PDB file of C-alpha atoms in Angstrom:
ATOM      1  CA  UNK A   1       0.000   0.000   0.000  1.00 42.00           C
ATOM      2  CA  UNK A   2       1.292   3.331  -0.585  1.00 43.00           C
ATOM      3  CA  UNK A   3       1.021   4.466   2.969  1.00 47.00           C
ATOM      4  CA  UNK A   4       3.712   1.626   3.544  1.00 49.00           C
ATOM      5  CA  UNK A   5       6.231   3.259   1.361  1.00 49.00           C
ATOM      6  CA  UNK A   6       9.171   4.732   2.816  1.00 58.00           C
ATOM      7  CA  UNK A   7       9.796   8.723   1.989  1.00 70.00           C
ATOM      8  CA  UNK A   8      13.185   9.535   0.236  1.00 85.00           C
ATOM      9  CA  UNK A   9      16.018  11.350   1.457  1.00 91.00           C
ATOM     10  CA  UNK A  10      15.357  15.085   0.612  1.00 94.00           C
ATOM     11  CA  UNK A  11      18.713  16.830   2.019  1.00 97.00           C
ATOM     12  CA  UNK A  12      18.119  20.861   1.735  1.00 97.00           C
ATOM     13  CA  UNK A  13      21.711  22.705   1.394  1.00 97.00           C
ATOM     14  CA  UNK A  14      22.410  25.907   2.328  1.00 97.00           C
ATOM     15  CA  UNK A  15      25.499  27.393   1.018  1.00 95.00           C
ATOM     16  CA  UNK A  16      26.257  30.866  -0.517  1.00 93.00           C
ATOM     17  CA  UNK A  17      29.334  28.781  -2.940  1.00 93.00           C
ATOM     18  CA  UNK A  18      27.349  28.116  -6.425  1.00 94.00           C
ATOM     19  CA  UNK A  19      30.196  25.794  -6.592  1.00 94.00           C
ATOM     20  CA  UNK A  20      30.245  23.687  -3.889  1.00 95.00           C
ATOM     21  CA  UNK A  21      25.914  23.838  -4.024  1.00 95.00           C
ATOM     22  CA  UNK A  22      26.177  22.487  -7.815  1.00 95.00           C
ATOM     23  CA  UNK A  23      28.909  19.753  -6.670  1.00 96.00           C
ATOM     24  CA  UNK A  24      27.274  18.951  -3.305  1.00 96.00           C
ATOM     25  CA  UNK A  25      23.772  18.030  -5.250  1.00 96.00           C
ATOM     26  CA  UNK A  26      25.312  16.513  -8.094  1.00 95.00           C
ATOM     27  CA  UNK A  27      26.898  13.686  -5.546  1.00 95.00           C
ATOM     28  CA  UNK A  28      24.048  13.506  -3.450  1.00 96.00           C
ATOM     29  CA  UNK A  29      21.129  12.628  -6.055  1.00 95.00           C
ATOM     30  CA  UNK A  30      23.902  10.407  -7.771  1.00 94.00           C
ATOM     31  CA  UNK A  31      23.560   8.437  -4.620  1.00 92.00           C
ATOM     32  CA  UNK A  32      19.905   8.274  -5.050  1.00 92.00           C
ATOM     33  CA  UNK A  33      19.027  11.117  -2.596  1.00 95.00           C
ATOM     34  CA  UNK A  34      17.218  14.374  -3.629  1.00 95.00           C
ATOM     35  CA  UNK A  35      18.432  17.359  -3.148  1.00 96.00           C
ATOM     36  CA  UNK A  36      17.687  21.465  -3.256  1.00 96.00           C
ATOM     37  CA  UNK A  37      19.660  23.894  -2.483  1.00 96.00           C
ATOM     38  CA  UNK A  38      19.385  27.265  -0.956  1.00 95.00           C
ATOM     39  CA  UNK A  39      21.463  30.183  -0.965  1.00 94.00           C
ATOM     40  CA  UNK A  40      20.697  32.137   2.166  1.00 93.00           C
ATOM     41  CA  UNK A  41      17.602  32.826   4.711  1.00 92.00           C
ATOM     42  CA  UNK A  42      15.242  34.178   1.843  1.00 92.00           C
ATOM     43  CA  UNK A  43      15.488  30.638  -0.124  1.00 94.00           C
ATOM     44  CA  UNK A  44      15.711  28.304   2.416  1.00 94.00           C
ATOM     45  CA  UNK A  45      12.454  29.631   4.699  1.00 91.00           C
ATOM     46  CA  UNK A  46      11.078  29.147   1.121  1.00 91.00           C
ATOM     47  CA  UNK A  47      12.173  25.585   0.520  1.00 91.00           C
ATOM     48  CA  UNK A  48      10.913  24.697   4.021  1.00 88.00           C
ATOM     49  CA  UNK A  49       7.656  26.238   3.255  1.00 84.00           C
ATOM     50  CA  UNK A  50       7.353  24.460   0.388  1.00 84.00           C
ATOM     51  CA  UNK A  51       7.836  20.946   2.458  1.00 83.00           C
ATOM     52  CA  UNK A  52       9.702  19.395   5.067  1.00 82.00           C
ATOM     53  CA  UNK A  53      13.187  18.260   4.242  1.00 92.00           C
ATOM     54  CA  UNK A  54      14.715  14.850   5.741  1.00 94.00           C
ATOM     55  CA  UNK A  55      17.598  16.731   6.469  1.00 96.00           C
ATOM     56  CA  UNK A  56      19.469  20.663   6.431  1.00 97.00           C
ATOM     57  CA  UNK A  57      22.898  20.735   5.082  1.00 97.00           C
ATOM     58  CA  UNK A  58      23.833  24.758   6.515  1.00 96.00           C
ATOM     59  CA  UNK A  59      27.315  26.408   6.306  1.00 94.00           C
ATOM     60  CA  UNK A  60      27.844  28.816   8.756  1.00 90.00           C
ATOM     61  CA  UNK A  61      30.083  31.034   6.978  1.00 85.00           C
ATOM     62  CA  UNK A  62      27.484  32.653   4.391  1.00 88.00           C
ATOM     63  CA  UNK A  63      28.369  35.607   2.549  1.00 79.00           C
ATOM     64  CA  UNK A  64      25.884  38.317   4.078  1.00 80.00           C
ATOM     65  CA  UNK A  65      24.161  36.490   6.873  1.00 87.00           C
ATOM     66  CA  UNK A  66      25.230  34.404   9.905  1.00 89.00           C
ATOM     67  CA  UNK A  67      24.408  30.682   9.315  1.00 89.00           C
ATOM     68  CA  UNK A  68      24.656  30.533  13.517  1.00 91.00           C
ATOM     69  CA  UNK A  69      21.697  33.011  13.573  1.00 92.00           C
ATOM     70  CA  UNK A  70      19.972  30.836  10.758  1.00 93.00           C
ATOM     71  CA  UNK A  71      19.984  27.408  12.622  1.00 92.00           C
ATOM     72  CA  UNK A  72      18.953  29.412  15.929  1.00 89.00           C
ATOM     73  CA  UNK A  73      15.689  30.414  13.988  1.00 89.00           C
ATOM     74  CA  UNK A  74      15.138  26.817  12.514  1.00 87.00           C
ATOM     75  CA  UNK A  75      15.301  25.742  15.933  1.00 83.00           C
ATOM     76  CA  UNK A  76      12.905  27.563  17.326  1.00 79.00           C
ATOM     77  CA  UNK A  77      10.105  25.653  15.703  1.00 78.00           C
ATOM     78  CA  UNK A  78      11.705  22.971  14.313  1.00 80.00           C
ATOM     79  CA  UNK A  79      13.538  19.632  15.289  1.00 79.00           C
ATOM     80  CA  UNK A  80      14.885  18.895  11.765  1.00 87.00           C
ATOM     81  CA  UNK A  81      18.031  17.731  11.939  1.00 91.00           C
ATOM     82  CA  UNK A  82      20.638  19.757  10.539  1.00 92.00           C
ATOM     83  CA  UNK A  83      24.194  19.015   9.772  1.00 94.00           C
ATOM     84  CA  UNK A  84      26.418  22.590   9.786  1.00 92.00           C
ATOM     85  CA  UNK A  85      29.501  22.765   7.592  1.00 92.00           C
ATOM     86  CA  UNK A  86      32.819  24.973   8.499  1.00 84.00           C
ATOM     87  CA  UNK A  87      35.312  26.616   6.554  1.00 75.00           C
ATOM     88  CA  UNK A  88      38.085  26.058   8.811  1.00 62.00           C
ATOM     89  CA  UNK A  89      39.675  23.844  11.506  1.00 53.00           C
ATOM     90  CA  UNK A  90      40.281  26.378  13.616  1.00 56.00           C
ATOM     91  CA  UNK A  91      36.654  27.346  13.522  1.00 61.00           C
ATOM     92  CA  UNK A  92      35.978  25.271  17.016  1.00 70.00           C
ATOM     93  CA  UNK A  93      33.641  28.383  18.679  1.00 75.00           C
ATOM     94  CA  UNK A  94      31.594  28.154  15.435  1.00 78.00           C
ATOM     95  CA  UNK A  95      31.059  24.514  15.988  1.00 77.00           C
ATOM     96  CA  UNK A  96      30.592  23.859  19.625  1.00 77.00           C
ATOM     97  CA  UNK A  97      27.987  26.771  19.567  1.00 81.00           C
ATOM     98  CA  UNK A  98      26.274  25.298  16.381  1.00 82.00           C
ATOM     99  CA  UNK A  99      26.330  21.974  18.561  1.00 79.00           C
ATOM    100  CA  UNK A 100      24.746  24.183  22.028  1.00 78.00           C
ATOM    101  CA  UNK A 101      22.338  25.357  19.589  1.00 81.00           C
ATOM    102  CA  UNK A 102      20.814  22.177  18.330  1.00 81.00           C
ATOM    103  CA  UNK A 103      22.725  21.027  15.215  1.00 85.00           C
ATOM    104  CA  UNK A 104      23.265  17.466  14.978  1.00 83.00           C
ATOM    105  CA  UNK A 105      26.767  17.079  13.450  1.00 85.00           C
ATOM    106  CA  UNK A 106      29.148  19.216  11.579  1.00 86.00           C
ATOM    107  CA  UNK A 107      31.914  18.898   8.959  1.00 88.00           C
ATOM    108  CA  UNK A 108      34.745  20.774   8.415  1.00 86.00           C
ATOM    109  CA  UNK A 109      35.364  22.008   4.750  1.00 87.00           C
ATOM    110  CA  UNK A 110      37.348  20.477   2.434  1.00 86.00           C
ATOM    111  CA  UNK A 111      35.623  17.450   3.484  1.00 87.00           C
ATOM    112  CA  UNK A 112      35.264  14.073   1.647  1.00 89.00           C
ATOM    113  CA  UNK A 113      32.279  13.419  -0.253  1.00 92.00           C
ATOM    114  CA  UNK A 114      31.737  10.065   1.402  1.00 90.00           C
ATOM    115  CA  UNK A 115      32.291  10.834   5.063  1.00 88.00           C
ATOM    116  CA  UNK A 116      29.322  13.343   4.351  1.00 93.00           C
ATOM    117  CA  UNK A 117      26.993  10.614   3.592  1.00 92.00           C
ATOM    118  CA  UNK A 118      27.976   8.721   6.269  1.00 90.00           C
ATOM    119  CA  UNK A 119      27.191  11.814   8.192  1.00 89.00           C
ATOM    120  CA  UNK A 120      24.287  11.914   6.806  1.00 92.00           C
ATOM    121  CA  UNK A 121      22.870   8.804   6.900  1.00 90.00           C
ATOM    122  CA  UNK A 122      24.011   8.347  10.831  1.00 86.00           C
ATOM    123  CA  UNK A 123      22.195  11.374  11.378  1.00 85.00           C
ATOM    124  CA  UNK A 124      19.355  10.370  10.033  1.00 87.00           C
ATOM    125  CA  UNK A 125      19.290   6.819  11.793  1.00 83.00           C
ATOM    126  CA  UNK A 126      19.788   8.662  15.500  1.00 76.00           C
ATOM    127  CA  UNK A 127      16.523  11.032  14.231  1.00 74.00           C
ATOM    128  CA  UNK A 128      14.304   8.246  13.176  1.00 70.00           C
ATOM    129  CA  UNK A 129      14.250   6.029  16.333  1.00 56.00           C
ATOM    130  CA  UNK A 130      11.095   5.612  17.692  1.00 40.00           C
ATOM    131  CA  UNK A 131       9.412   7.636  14.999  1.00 48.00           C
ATOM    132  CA  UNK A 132       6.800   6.119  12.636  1.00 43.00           C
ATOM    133  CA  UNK A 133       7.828   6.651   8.962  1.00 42.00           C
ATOM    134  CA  UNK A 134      11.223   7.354   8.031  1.00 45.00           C
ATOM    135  CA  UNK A 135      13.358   8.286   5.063  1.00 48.00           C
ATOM    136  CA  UNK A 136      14.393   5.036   3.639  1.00 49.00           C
ATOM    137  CA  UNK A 137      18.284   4.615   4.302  1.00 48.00           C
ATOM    138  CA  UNK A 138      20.069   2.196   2.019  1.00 45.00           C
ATOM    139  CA  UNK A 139      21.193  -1.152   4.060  1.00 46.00           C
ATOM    140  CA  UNK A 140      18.899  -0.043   7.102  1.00 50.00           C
ATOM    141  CA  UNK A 141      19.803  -1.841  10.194  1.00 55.00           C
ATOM    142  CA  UNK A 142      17.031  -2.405  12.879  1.00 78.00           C
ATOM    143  CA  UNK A 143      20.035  -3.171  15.314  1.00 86.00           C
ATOM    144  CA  UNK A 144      23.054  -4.839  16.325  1.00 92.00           C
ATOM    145  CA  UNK A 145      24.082  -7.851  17.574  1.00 93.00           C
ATOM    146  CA  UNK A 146      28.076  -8.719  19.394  1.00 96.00           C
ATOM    147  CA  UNK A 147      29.005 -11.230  21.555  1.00 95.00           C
ATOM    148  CA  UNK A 148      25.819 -12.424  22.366  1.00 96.00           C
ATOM    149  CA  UNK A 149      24.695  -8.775  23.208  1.00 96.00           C
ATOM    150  CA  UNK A 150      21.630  -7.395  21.231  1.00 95.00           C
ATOM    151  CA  UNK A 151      20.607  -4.115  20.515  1.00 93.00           C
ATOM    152  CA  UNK A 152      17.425  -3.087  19.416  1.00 88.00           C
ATOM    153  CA  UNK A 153      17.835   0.156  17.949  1.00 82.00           C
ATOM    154  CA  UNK A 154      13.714   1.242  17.091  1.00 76.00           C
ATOM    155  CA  UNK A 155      13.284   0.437  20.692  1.00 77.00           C
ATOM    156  CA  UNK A 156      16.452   1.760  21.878  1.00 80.00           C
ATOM    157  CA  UNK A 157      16.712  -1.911  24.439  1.00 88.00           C
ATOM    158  CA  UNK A 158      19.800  -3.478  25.391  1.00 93.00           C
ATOM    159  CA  UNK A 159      19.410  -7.460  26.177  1.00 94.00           C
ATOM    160  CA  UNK A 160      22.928  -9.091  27.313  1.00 94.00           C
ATOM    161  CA  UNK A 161      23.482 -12.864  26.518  1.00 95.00           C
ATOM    162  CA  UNK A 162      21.242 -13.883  28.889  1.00 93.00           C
ATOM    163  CA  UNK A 163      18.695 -12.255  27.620  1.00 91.00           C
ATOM    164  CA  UNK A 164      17.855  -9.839  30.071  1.00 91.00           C
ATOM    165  CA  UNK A 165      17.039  -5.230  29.581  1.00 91.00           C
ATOM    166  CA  UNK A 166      20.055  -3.509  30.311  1.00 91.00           C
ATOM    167  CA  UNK A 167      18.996   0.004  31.055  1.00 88.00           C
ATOM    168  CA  UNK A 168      20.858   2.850  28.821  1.00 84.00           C
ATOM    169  CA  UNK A 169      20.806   6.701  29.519  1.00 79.00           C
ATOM    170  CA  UNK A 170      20.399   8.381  26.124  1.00 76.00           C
ATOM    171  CA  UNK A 171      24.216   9.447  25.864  1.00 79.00           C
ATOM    172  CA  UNK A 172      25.255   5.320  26.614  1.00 84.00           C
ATOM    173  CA  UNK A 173      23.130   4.767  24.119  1.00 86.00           C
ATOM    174  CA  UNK A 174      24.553   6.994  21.388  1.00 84.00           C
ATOM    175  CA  UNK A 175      27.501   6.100  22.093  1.00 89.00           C
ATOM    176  CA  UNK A 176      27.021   2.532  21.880  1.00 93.00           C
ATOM    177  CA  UNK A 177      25.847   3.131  18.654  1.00 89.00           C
ATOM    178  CA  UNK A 178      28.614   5.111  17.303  1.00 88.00           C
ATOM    179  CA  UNK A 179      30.846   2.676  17.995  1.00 92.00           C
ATOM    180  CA  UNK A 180      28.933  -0.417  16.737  1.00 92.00           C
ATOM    181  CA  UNK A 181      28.635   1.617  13.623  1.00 86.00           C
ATOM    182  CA  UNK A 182      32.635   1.728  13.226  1.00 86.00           C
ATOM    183  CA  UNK A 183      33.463  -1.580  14.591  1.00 88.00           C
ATOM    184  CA  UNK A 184      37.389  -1.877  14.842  1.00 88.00           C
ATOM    185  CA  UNK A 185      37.639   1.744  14.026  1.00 86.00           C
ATOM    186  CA  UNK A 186      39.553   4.333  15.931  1.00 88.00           C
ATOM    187  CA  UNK A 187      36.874   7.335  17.241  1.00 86.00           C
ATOM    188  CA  UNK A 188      38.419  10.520  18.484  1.00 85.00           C
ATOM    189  CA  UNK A 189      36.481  11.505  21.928  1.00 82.00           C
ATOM    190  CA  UNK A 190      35.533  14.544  19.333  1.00 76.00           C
ATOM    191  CA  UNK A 191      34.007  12.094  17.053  1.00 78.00           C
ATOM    192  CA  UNK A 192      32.190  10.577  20.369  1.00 83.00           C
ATOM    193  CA  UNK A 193      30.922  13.752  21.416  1.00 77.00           C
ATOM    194  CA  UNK A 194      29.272  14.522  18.449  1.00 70.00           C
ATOM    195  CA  UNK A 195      27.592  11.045  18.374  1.00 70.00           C
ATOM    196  CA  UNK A 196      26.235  11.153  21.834  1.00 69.00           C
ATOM    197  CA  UNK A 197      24.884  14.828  21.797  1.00 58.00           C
ATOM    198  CA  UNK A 198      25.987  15.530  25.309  1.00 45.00           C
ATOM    199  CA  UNK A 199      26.696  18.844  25.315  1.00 41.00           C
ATOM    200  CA  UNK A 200      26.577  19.964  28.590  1.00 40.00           C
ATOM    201  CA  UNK A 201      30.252  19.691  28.999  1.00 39.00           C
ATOM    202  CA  UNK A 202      32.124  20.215  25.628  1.00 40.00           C
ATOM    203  CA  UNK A 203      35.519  18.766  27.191  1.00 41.00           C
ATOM    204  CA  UNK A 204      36.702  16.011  25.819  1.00 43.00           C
ATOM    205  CA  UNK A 205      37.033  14.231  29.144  1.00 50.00           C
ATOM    206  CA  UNK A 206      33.412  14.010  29.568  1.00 72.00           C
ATOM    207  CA  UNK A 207      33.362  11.142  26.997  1.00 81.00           C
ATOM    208  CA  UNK A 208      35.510   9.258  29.439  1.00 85.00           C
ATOM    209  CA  UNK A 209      33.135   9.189  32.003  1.00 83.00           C
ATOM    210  CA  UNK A 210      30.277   8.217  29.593  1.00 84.00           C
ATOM    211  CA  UNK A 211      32.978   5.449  28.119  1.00 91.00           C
ATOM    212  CA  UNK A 212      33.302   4.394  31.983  1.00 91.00           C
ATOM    213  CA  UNK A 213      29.873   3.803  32.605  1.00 89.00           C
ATOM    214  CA  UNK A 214      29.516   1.621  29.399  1.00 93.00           C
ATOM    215  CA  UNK A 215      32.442  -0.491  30.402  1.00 94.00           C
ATOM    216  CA  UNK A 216      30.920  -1.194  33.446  1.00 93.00           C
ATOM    217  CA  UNK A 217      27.544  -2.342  31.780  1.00 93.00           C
ATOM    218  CA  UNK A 218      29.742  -4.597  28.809  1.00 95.00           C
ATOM    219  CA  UNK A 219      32.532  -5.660  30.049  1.00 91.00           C
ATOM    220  CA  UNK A 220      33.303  -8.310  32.446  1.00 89.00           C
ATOM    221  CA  UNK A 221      36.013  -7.009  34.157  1.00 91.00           C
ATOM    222  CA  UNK A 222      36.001  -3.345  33.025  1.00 86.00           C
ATOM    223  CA  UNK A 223      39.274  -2.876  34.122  1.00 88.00           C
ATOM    224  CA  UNK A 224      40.171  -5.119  31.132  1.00 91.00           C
ATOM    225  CA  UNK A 225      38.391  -4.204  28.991  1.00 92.00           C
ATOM    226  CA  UNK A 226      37.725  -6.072  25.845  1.00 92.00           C
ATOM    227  CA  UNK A 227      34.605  -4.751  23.885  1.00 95.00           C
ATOM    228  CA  UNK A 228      35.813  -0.989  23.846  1.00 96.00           C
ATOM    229  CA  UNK A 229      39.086  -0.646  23.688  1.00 94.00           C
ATOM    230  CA  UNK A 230      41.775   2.900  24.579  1.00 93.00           C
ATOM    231  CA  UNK A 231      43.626   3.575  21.622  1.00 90.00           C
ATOM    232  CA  UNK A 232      46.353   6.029  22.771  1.00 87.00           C
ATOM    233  CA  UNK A 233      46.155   9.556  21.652  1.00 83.00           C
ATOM    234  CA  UNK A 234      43.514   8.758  19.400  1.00 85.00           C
ATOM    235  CA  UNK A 235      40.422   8.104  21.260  1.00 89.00           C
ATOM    236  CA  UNK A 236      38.531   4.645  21.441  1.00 93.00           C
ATOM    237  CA  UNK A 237      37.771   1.353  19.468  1.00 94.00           C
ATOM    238  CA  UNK A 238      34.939  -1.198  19.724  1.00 95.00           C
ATOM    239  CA  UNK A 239      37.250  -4.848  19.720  1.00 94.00           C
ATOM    240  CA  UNK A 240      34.537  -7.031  19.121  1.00 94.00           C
ATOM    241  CA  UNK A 241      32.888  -8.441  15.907  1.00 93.00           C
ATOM    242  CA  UNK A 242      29.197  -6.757  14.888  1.00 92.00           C
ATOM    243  CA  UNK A 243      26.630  -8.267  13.040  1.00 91.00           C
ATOM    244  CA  UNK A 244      23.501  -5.820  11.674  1.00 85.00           C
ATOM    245  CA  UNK A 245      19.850  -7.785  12.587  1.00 80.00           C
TER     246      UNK A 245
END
C-alpha cells in the first residue's frame, strides 16, 4: 500500500558557494538522494515552506548572513536535523555553539564526499528512532548484535546474553551506537561527542566518564576491557565483531 512506502532522502543545502551547491547536489542525487539547495535565509524559509526536508545541510560562513543566527531560527520551531559545515579547523567556537544550539553534526570544509553521507545517513538513523515513517536509508539496520549482546535500535533496548534489559541513559546509548557503527575503528572523543549529543560539557574528558559507565555495563572485568578498547592519543575502538539484525 502506498502508505507503507518509505519517503526519500530530501537533504536541503544551504550554502552561498554556487560551486560547492552544484557539486554537493550533483553527488548527493547520484547516490539516489534528492536534493535542493538554498542560498541564504530568503530561499531556504522558502524551501521549508514548500515541504519538510529529511535533512538541512547549513554552512555557517554565508556571505551576508550568519548561518549561527539561521539554525537558531530553525530551531525555534523545528527539530529537523541539521548538519552545519565549516570553513576552517580552527573554527571550534563556530562549531561547539552550532552543537549548544541544536545542530546534529558538523563537517569541516574540504571534506570528503563520502564521510558526508555517512554523516548523513548516521544522522538520520539517530533522528528516526522511535518515529513512525522514516526516510528510507540504504542497508537499514534495525540493530546490532556482538558477543551475544543485542541491541534493538527502534526500541532503543539493550538485552545481554542472557537475555535480560540492560537500562541505557540516552548518551550510553549513542555512544554505543557510534561505535557499533565503526566496529574496529579508531573514534576521536571529538568524534564521540558529536555522536552522543551531550553537550553539557564540551571537554573532551566528559566522553571518558560516559565510556566508563559503558564499560561497566559490557565488560566483564572493566578494568580489562575487551569490547571498547583505549587507543592512545587517538580516542577509542569497539574490539569485538558486529553483526547488523
Amino acid at each position: 500500500m502506498s502508505g507503507d512506502t518509505p519517503l526519500p532522502i530530501r537533504v536541503l543545502i544551504v550554502d552561498d558557494d554556487a560551486g560547492m551547491r552544484h557539486m554537493l547536489m550533483e553527488y548527493l542525487t547520484g547516490q539516489s538522494l534528492e536534493a535542493d539547495c538554498a542560498s541564504g535565509r530568503q530561499e531556504m524559509n522558502a524551501y521549508l515552506a514548500a515541504g519538510q526536508p529529511s535533512l538541512v545541510l547549513l554552512d555557517l560562513r554565508l556571505d551576508r548572513e550568519d548561518g549561527l543566527d539561521l539554525l537558531r531560527e530553525l530551531r525555534a520551531y523545528s527539530d529537523l536535523p541539521v548538519i552545519i559545515m565549516t570553513g576552517h579547523r580552527r573554527d571550534e567556537i563556530d562549531r561547539v555553539v552550532g552543537l549548544e544550539l541544536g545542530a546534529d553534526d558538523y563537517i569541516t570544509k574540504p571534506f570528503g564526499l563520502r564521510e558526508l553521507l555517512a554523516r548523513i545517513r548516521a544522522v538520520l538513523r539517530r533522528h528516526q528512532t522511535g518515529r513512525g515513517t522514516a526516510p528510507a536509508l540504504e542497508a537499514e539496520s534495525r540493530g546490532y548484535r556482538f558477543a551475544g549482546w543485542m541491541i534493538d535500535q527502534r526500541r532503543r533496548i539493550l538485552t545481554n546474553p542472557a537475555g535480560e534489559p540492560v537500562p541505557l541513559t540516552k548518551g550510553e546509548f549513542g555512544l554505543l551506537l557510534a561505535f557499533l557503527e565503526a566496529p574496529g575503528r579508531p573514534l576521536s572523543r571529538e568524534q564521540l561527542l558529536q555522536a552522543t549529543r551531550v553537550h553539557e560539557d564540551i571537554f573532551d574528558r566528559s566522553i571518558d566518564v560516559q565510556v566508563l559507565r559503558l564499560r561497566r555495563k559490557l565488560e566483564v572485568d572493566p578494568s580489562v576491557p575487551n569490547a571498547i578498547r583505549t587507543e592512545r592519543g587517538i580516542g577509542y575502538s569497539f574490539g569485538l565483531k558486529v553483526e547488523p539484525l
